[in-house]
Short mmCIF file of C-alpha atoms in Angstrom, two decimals:
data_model
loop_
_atom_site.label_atom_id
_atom_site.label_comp_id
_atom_site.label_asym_id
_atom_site.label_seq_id
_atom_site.Cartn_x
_atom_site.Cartn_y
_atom_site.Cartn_z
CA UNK A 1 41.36 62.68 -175.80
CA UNK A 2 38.26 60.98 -174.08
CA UNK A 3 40.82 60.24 -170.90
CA UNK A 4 41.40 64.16 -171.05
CA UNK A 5 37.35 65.10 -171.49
CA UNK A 6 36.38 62.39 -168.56
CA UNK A 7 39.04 64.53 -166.06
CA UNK A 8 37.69 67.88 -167.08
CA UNK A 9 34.15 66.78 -166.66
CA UNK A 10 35.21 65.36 -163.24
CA UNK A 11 37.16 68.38 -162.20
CA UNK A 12 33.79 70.43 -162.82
CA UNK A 13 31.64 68.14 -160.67
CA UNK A 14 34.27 68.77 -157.66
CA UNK A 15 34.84 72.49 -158.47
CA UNK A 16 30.25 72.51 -158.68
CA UNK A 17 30.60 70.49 -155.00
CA UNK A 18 32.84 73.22 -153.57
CA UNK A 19 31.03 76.57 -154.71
CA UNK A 20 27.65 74.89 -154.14
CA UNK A 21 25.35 76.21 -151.23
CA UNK A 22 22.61 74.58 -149.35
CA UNK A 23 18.86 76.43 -149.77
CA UNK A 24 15.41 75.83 -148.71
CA UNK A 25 12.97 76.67 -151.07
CA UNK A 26 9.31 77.10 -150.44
CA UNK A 27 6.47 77.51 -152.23
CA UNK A 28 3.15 78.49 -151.10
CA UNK A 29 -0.35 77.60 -152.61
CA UNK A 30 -2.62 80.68 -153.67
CA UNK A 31 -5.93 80.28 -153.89
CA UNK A 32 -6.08 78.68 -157.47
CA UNK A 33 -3.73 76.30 -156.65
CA UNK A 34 -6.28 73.62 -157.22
CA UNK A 35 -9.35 74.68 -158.48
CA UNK A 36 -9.42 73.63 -162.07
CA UNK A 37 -6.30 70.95 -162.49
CA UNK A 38 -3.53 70.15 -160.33
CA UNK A 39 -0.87 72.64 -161.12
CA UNK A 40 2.49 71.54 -163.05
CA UNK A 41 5.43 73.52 -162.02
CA UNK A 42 9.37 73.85 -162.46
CA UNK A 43 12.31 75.69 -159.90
CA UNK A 44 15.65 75.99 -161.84
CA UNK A 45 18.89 78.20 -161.98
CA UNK A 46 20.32 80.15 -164.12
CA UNK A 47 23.75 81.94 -164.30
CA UNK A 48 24.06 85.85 -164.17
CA UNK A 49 23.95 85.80 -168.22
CA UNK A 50 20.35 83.77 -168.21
CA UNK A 51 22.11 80.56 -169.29
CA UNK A 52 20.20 77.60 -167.74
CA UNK A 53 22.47 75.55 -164.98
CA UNK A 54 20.00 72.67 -163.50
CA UNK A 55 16.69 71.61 -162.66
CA UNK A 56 15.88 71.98 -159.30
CA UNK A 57 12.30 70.48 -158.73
CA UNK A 58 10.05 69.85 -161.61
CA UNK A 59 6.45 67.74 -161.35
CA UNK A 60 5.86 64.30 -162.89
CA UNK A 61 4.09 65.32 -165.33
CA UNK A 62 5.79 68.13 -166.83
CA UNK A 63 9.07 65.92 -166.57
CA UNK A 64 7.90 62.71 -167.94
CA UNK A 65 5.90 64.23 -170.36
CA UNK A 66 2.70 62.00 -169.93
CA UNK A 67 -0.38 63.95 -170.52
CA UNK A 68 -3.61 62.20 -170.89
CA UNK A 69 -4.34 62.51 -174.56
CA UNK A 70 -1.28 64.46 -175.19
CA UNK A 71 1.20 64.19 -178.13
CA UNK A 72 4.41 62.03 -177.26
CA UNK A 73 6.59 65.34 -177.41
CA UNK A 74 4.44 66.11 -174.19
CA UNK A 75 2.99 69.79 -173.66
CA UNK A 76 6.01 72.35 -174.17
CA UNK A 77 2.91 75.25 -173.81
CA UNK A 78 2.22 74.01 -170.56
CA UNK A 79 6.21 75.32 -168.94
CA UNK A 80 7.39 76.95 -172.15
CA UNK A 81 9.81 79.21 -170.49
CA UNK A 82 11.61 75.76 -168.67
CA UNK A 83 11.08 73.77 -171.35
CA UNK A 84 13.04 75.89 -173.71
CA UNK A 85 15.84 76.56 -171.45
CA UNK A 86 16.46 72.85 -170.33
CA UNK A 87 15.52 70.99 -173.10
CA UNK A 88 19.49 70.18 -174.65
CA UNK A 89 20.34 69.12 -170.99
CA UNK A 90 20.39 65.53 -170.23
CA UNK A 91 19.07 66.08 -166.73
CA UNK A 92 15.10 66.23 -168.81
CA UNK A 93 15.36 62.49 -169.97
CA UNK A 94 16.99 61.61 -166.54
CA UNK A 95 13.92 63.16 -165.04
CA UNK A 96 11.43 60.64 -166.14
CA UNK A 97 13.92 57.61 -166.25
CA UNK A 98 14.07 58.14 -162.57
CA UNK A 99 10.59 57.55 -162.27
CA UNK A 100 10.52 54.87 -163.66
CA UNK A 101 13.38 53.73 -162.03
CA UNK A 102 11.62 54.33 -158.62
CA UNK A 103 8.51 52.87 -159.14
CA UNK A 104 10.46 49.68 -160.39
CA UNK A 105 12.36 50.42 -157.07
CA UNK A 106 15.91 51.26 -158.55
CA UNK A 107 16.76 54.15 -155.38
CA UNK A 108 19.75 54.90 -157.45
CA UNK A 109 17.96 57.13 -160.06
CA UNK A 110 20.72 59.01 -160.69
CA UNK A 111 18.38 61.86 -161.08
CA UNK A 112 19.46 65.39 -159.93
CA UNK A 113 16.32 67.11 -159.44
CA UNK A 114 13.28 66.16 -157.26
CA UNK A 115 10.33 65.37 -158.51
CA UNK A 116 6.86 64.23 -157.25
CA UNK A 117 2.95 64.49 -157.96
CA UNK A 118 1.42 68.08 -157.45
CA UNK A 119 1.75 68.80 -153.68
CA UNK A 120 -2.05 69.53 -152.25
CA UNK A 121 -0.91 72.26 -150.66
CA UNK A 122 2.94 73.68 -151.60
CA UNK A 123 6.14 72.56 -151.28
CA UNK A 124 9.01 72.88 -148.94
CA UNK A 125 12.61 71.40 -150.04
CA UNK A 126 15.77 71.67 -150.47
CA UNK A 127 18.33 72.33 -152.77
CA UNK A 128 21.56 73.39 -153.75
CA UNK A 129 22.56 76.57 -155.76
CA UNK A 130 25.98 78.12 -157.15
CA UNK A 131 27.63 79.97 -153.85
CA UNK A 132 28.79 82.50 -156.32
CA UNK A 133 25.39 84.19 -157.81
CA UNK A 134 22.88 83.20 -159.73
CA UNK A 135 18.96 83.33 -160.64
CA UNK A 136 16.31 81.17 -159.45
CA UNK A 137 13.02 81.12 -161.36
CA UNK A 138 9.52 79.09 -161.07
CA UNK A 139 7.16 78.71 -163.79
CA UNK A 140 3.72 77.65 -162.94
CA UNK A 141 0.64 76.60 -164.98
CA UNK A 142 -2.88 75.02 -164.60
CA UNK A 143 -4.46 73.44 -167.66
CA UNK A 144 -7.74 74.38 -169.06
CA UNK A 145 -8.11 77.58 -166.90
CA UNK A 146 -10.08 79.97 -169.04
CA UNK A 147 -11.36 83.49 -168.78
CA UNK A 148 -13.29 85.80 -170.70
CA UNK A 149 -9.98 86.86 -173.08
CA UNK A 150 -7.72 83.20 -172.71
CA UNK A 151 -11.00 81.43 -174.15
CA UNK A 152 -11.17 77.30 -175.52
CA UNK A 153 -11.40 79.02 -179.08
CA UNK A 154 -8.33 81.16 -178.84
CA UNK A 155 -5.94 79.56 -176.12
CA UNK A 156 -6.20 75.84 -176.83
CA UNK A 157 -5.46 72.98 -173.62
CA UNK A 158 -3.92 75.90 -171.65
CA UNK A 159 -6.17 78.47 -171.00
CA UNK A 160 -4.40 81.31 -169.15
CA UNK A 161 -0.79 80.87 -169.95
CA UNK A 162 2.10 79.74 -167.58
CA UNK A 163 3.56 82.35 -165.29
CA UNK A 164 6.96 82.93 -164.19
CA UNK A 165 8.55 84.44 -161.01
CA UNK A 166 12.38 85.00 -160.29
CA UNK A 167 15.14 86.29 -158.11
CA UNK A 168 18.73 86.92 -158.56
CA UNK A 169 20.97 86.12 -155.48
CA UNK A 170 23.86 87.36 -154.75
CA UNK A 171 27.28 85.64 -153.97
CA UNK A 172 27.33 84.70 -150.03
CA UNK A 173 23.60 86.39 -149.87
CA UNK A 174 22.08 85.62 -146.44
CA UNK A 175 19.02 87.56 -146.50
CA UNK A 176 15.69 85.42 -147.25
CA UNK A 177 14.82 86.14 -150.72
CA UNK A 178 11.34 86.17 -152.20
CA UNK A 179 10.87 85.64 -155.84
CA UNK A 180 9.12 88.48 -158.00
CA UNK A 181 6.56 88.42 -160.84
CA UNK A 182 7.94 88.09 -164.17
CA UNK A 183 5.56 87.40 -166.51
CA UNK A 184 4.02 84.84 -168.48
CA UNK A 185 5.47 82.27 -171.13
CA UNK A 186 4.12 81.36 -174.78
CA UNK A 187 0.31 80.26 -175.21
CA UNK A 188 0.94 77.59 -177.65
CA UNK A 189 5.12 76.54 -176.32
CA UNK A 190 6.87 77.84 -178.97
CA UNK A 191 9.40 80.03 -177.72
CA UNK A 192 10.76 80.13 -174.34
CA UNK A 193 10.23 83.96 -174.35
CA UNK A 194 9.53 85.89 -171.54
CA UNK A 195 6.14 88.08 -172.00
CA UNK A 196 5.05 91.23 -170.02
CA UNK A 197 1.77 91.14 -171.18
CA UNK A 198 -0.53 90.50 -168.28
CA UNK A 199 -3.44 92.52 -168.38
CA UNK A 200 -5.85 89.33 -168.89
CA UNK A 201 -4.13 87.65 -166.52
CA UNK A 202 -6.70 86.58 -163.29
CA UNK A 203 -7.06 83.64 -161.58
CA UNK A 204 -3.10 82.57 -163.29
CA UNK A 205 -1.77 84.93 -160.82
CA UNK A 206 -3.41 83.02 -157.87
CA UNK A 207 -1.89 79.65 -158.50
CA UNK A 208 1.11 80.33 -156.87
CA UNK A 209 0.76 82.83 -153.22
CA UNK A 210 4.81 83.12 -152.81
CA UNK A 211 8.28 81.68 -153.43
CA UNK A 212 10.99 82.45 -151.04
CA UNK A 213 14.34 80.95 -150.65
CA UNK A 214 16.16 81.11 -147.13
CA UNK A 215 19.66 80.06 -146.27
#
């Protein structure tokens, strides 16, 4: 039986290899990128049907969990949407293992998405996504940035909550596509919900300027 299970999940990994494209992904500061707290941020796929595939760049923080004076279950509020979708998949705890494992200098993390400390000015890397359709999203978040309605009294650490962008790409797609404004996640990380309510929304919609992924 386990013989049988090891071939399968082989047979996936080759069959993932083939109907894999290569994408470059970039993501441009806006003009809160930095002003309060770095920003933490995660770029992952998801199939046609919303179900979450893989990880495909995530920030130390957010994937290690290590908050200054946070709980040990780190901040879920902080990328509620990705933390909800990836948080049964193994590639989480392999996130902060390899790390670790780098800083110890073990270059064979093992780890499948990249990670790194808060870029001072974007990001520009690359990736690979299913060749036959899917949908990319980013979730970004700044800690402690408050406004006249996301207040310390009422929204905690947070402040404004997280806000996510997305784009669904189409098998053998060519065109550059730009991810669009979804919405924002849960204030206090306990769903992984997708809210339209964005009227209070102001400097959280300047943390992030765009996200485009070319082929």
């Amino acid at each position: 039986m386990k013989k049988s299970i090891t071939i399968f999940a082989l047979m996936l990994l080759v069959s993932a290899a083939i109907f894999a494209r290569e994408v470059t992904i970039a993501v441009g500061a806006g003009e809160n990128w930095k002003s309060k707290m770095d920003p933490q941020f995660a770029v992952w796929v998801e199939d046609a049907d919303g179900n979450y595939i893989e990880t495909l760049y995530i920030t130390n923080k957010a994937s290690r969990k290590s908050w200054i004076f946070g709980p040990k279950e780190g901040r879920p509020e902080s990328l509620p949407v990705w933390y909800h979708a990836a948080k049964n998949n193994p590639a989480v705890e392999k996130a902060g293992a390899a790390e670790s494992a780098r800083a110890s200098g073990d270059s064979d993390a093992g780890i499948d998405a990249v990670t790194s400390a808060t870029p001072k000015g974007g990001v520009t890397f690359k990736a690979s996504i299913p060749d036959d359709g899917c949908v990319v999203k980013a979730e970004f978040n700044t800690s402690f940035d408050y406004n006249s309605f996301y207040t310390k009294k009422n929204s905690g650490v947070n402040g404004q909550p997280s806000v996510i962008y997305g784009a669904k790409i189409s098998a053998g797609q060519k065109e550059e596509a730009a991810l669009e404004f979804l919405g924002t996640g849960s204030l206090d990380g306990s769903d992984g919900k997708i809210s339209d309510e964005i009227i209070n929304l102001t400097t959280a919609r300047k943390i992030v300027k765009l996200v485009t992924i070319s082929f």
